[in-house]
């Protein structure tokens, strides 16, 4: 049984002292593919290095995260866009991400909107899928996306509201869920409602989860088998069947062939 982590941040500073170990653990846990999402120009450059270091295992999604908009300079935005254009068509550069809108950063709302719009336009122009952060902004984002012809959409860590989830499913968007599937009834309800053919697994590592069984441990891709087990419980299926379908979803969404 093979697994995938469709949303992780391997270029995060928290992993810098232990990345080889994280990769070994991921492989030992049968994780066959990792999509490392960048947050800004620096992590985009670092992510491209990781893709070269771990070919066939690590894939890159490049973009500007809404949290990083705060300190973003025009030149950095321009260089990030150039970098994405240059690497479009590379076998391992497979999406624009992580991009989106976050209601917790209202003081920079206009700038968030402007940058998100630029990223969506770029995804549209380059024919790349987009991986989207939508904390507290799902309704607005699902509405906004109707104005863009982005190749495919992945809403990462979707939590609510269910009305926006129904619309997203109708439009054929994909949803990733991670560790909260194990302890959160709300996320289990989302997993229950999303057709298995639109579902993917993620860790969003190195984010920390403070509920049991995680208790604040740094998240790594080795958590994925436990997440698949929880999804299988929710779906009333075997973990093998769920893992196989999720790997197929990964191949369909990112248009790659995995070493399964
Ligand atoms: Zn993330």
XYZ file of C-alpha atoms and ligand atoms in Angstrom:
261
model
C 0.000 0.000 0.000
C 1.445 3.379 -1.082
C 0.552 6.850 0.190
C 0.788 10.472 -0.960
C 1.212 13.786 0.849
C -0.359 16.359 -1.475
C 0.397 19.336 0.765
C 3.509 19.786 2.902
C 6.112 22.548 3.330
C 9.487 20.792 3.110
C 11.318 24.102 2.669
C 10.061 25.315 6.054
C 12.831 26.350 8.431
C 11.499 23.846 11.010
C 12.609 20.967 8.783
C 16.002 22.410 7.894
C 17.959 20.409 10.488
C 16.298 17.054 9.770
C 15.142 16.897 6.188
C 17.061 13.723 5.250
C 15.545 11.977 8.241
C 12.050 13.184 7.296
C 12.520 11.812 3.759
C 13.796 8.454 5.043
C 10.807 8.212 7.419
C 8.421 9.099 4.597
C 9.869 6.372 2.365
C 9.760 3.831 5.204
C 6.104 4.768 5.708
C 5.478 4.003 1.996
C 4.828 7.629 1.070
C 5.468 7.603 -2.679
C 5.016 11.305 -3.453
C 5.199 14.627 -1.635
C 4.044 17.983 -2.973
C 6.168 20.620 -1.305
C 4.356 23.968 -1.300
C 6.297 27.211 -1.160
C 5.268 30.414 0.649
C 7.392 33.123 -1.022
C 10.401 33.629 -3.324
C 12.986 32.126 -0.977
C 10.996 28.970 -0.228
C 10.217 28.664 -3.949
C 13.946 28.605 -4.775
C 14.550 26.138 -1.913
C 11.676 23.930 -3.072
C 13.165 23.681 -6.567
C 16.440 22.489 -4.990
C 14.568 19.802 -3.029
C 12.909 18.551 -6.182
C 16.367 18.010 -7.666
C 17.638 16.345 -4.519
C 14.769 13.870 -4.262
C 13.677 13.185 -7.845
C 10.553 11.119 -8.366
C 9.532 11.633 -4.731
C 9.295 15.393 -4.140
C 7.222 17.605 -6.443
C 7.015 21.402 -6.317
C 4.056 23.739 -5.997
C 5.205 27.361 -6.113
C 3.388 30.515 -5.045
C 2.931 33.331 -2.542
C 1.055 32.371 0.641
C -1.425 34.932 2.018
C 0.566 35.154 5.288
C 3.674 36.171 3.330
C 1.853 38.989 1.552
C 2.495 41.161 4.606
C 6.186 41.671 3.820
C 5.989 41.084 0.077
C 7.753 43.614 -2.144
C 6.732 44.190 -5.776
C 10.113 42.932 -6.963
C 9.727 39.680 -5.022
C 6.301 39.080 -6.516
C 7.685 39.711 -9.986
C 10.665 37.374 -9.458
C 8.430 34.619 -8.055
C 6.164 34.853 -11.077
C 9.202 34.718 -13.385
C 10.529 31.665 -11.563
C 7.184 29.889 -11.910
C 7.048 30.714 -15.641
C 10.627 29.481 -16.147
C 9.897 26.147 -14.494
C 6.487 25.506 -16.010
C 6.794 22.329 -18.040
C 9.393 20.806 -15.676
C 8.295 17.277 -14.832
C 8.343 17.993 -11.106
C 6.836 21.499 -10.989
C 3.215 20.553 -10.903
C 1.104 23.357 -9.410
C 0.787 26.919 -8.188
C 0.572 26.868 -4.388
C 0.151 27.666 -1.678
C -1.979 30.660 -2.536
C -5.243 32.017 -1.145
C -6.947 34.344 1.303
C -6.965 34.306 5.122
C -9.530 36.255 7.148
C -7.135 36.507 10.112
C -5.022 38.981 8.145
C -7.716 41.576 7.440
C -5.294 44.488 7.820
C -3.650 43.428 4.554
C -6.858 42.291 2.874
C -6.542 44.407 -0.284
C -2.976 43.247 -0.804
C -4.005 39.611 -0.223
C -6.701 39.981 -2.848
C -4.332 41.600 -5.338
C -1.675 38.892 -4.939
C -4.198 36.034 -4.997
C -5.664 37.470 -8.199
C -2.201 37.610 -9.797
C -1.527 34.011 -8.789
C -4.853 32.818 -10.224
C -4.195 34.691 -13.460
C -0.786 33.033 -13.650
C -2.276 29.568 -13.026
C -4.797 30.263 -15.770
C -2.157 31.491 -18.207
C 0.268 28.615 -17.571
C -2.379 25.884 -17.429
C -1.331 24.773 -13.949
C -3.550 23.482 -11.119
C -3.814 25.657 -7.967
C -3.525 24.650 -4.302
C -5.579 27.029 -2.200
C -5.608 28.176 1.430
C -9.083 29.420 2.354
C -9.271 29.956 6.124
C -12.524 31.804 6.789
C -12.757 32.758 3.109
C -14.082 29.636 1.418
C -17.387 31.146 0.296
C -15.658 34.132 -1.300
C -12.953 31.982 -2.893
C -15.394 29.491 -4.413
C -17.324 32.453 -5.866
C -14.157 34.144 -7.137
C -12.880 30.996 -8.834
C -15.838 31.033 -11.226
C -14.187 33.982 -12.989
C -10.975 32.064 -13.752
C -10.275 29.082 -15.947
C -7.759 27.386 -13.674
C -6.914 23.863 -14.857
C -7.851 22.189 -11.547
C -8.479 23.421 -8.014
C -7.421 21.865 -4.721
C -8.912 23.366 -1.564
C -6.489 22.412 1.165
C -7.696 21.671 4.739
C -11.303 22.548 3.906
C -13.274 22.981 7.120
C -16.504 24.925 6.488
C -19.139 25.900 5.548
C -20.796 22.824 4.066
C -22.685 25.017 1.537
C -19.346 26.053 -0.015
C -18.198 22.429 0.048
C -21.236 21.365 -1.970
C -20.502 24.063 -4.567
C -16.830 23.069 -4.699
C -17.721 19.413 -5.248
C -20.214 20.387 -7.947
C -17.440 22.244 -9.748
C -15.149 19.216 -9.535
C -12.662 20.730 -7.104
C -10.480 18.419 -5.028
C -10.185 18.595 -1.229
C -7.180 17.636 0.928
C -7.508 16.667 4.560
C -4.891 15.676 7.094
C -4.357 14.928 10.771
C -7.627 16.543 11.973
C -9.426 13.634 10.248
C -8.254 11.601 13.227
C -9.735 13.779 15.995
C -12.147 16.371 14.535
C -15.820 15.531 13.957
C -16.129 18.560 11.669
C -13.339 17.354 9.380
C -14.673 13.778 9.464
C -17.991 15.188 8.267
C -16.196 16.899 5.351
C -14.412 13.626 4.492
C -17.775 11.818 4.606
C -19.312 14.292 2.139
C -16.453 14.528 -0.391
C -16.616 11.790 -3.061
C -13.559 9.571 -2.672
C -12.561 10.467 -6.246
C -12.107 14.127 -5.172
C -10.197 13.466 -1.958
C -6.457 13.721 -1.283
C -4.284 13.351 1.816
C -2.006 15.995 3.297
C -0.003 16.756 6.417
C 0.577 20.519 5.976
C 3.805 19.748 7.866
C 5.507 21.097 9.840
C 2.271 22.475 11.379
C 1.726 21.114 14.891
C -1.526 19.579 16.131
C -2.122 19.812 19.836
C -4.880 17.214 20.221
C -4.156 13.543 20.973
C -2.546 11.452 19.496
C -0.275 14.228 18.157
C 0.186 16.281 21.342
C 2.185 19.040 19.705
C 4.622 16.834 17.796
C 6.035 18.274 14.580
C 3.981 16.868 11.723
C 5.836 14.838 9.111
C 4.716 12.907 6.007
C 5.053 9.705 8.046
C 1.646 10.645 9.568
C -0.109 9.862 6.272
C -0.861 6.130 6.896
C -2.740 7.045 10.110
C -4.715 9.700 8.201
C -5.684 7.171 5.498
C -6.778 4.730 8.223
C -9.060 7.430 9.698
C -10.466 8.245 6.236
C -11.141 4.553 5.621
C -13.100 4.359 8.904
C -15.207 7.358 7.882
C -15.833 5.945 4.403
C -16.514 2.404 5.689
C -13.843 1.026 3.368
C -10.509 -0.746 3.698
C -7.390 1.398 4.020
C -5.954 -0.333 0.928
C -8.905 0.687 -1.253
C -8.806 4.265 0.044
C -5.019 4.548 -0.410
C -5.219 3.184 -3.977
C -7.964 5.602 -4.998
C -6.139 8.553 -3.425
C -2.974 7.667 -5.366
C -5.034 7.602 -8.564
C -6.554 10.973 -7.621
C -3.043 12.338 -7.152
C -2.044 11.148 -10.630
C -5.189 12.621 -12.168
C -4.994 15.933 -10.350
C -1.289 16.627 -10.916
C -0.977 14.688 -14.203
C 2.000 12.631 -13.035
C 2.737 8.921 -12.996
C 3.755 7.674 -9.559
C 6.249 4.922 -8.770
C 3.686 2.720 -7.040
Zn 0.083 24.776 3.890
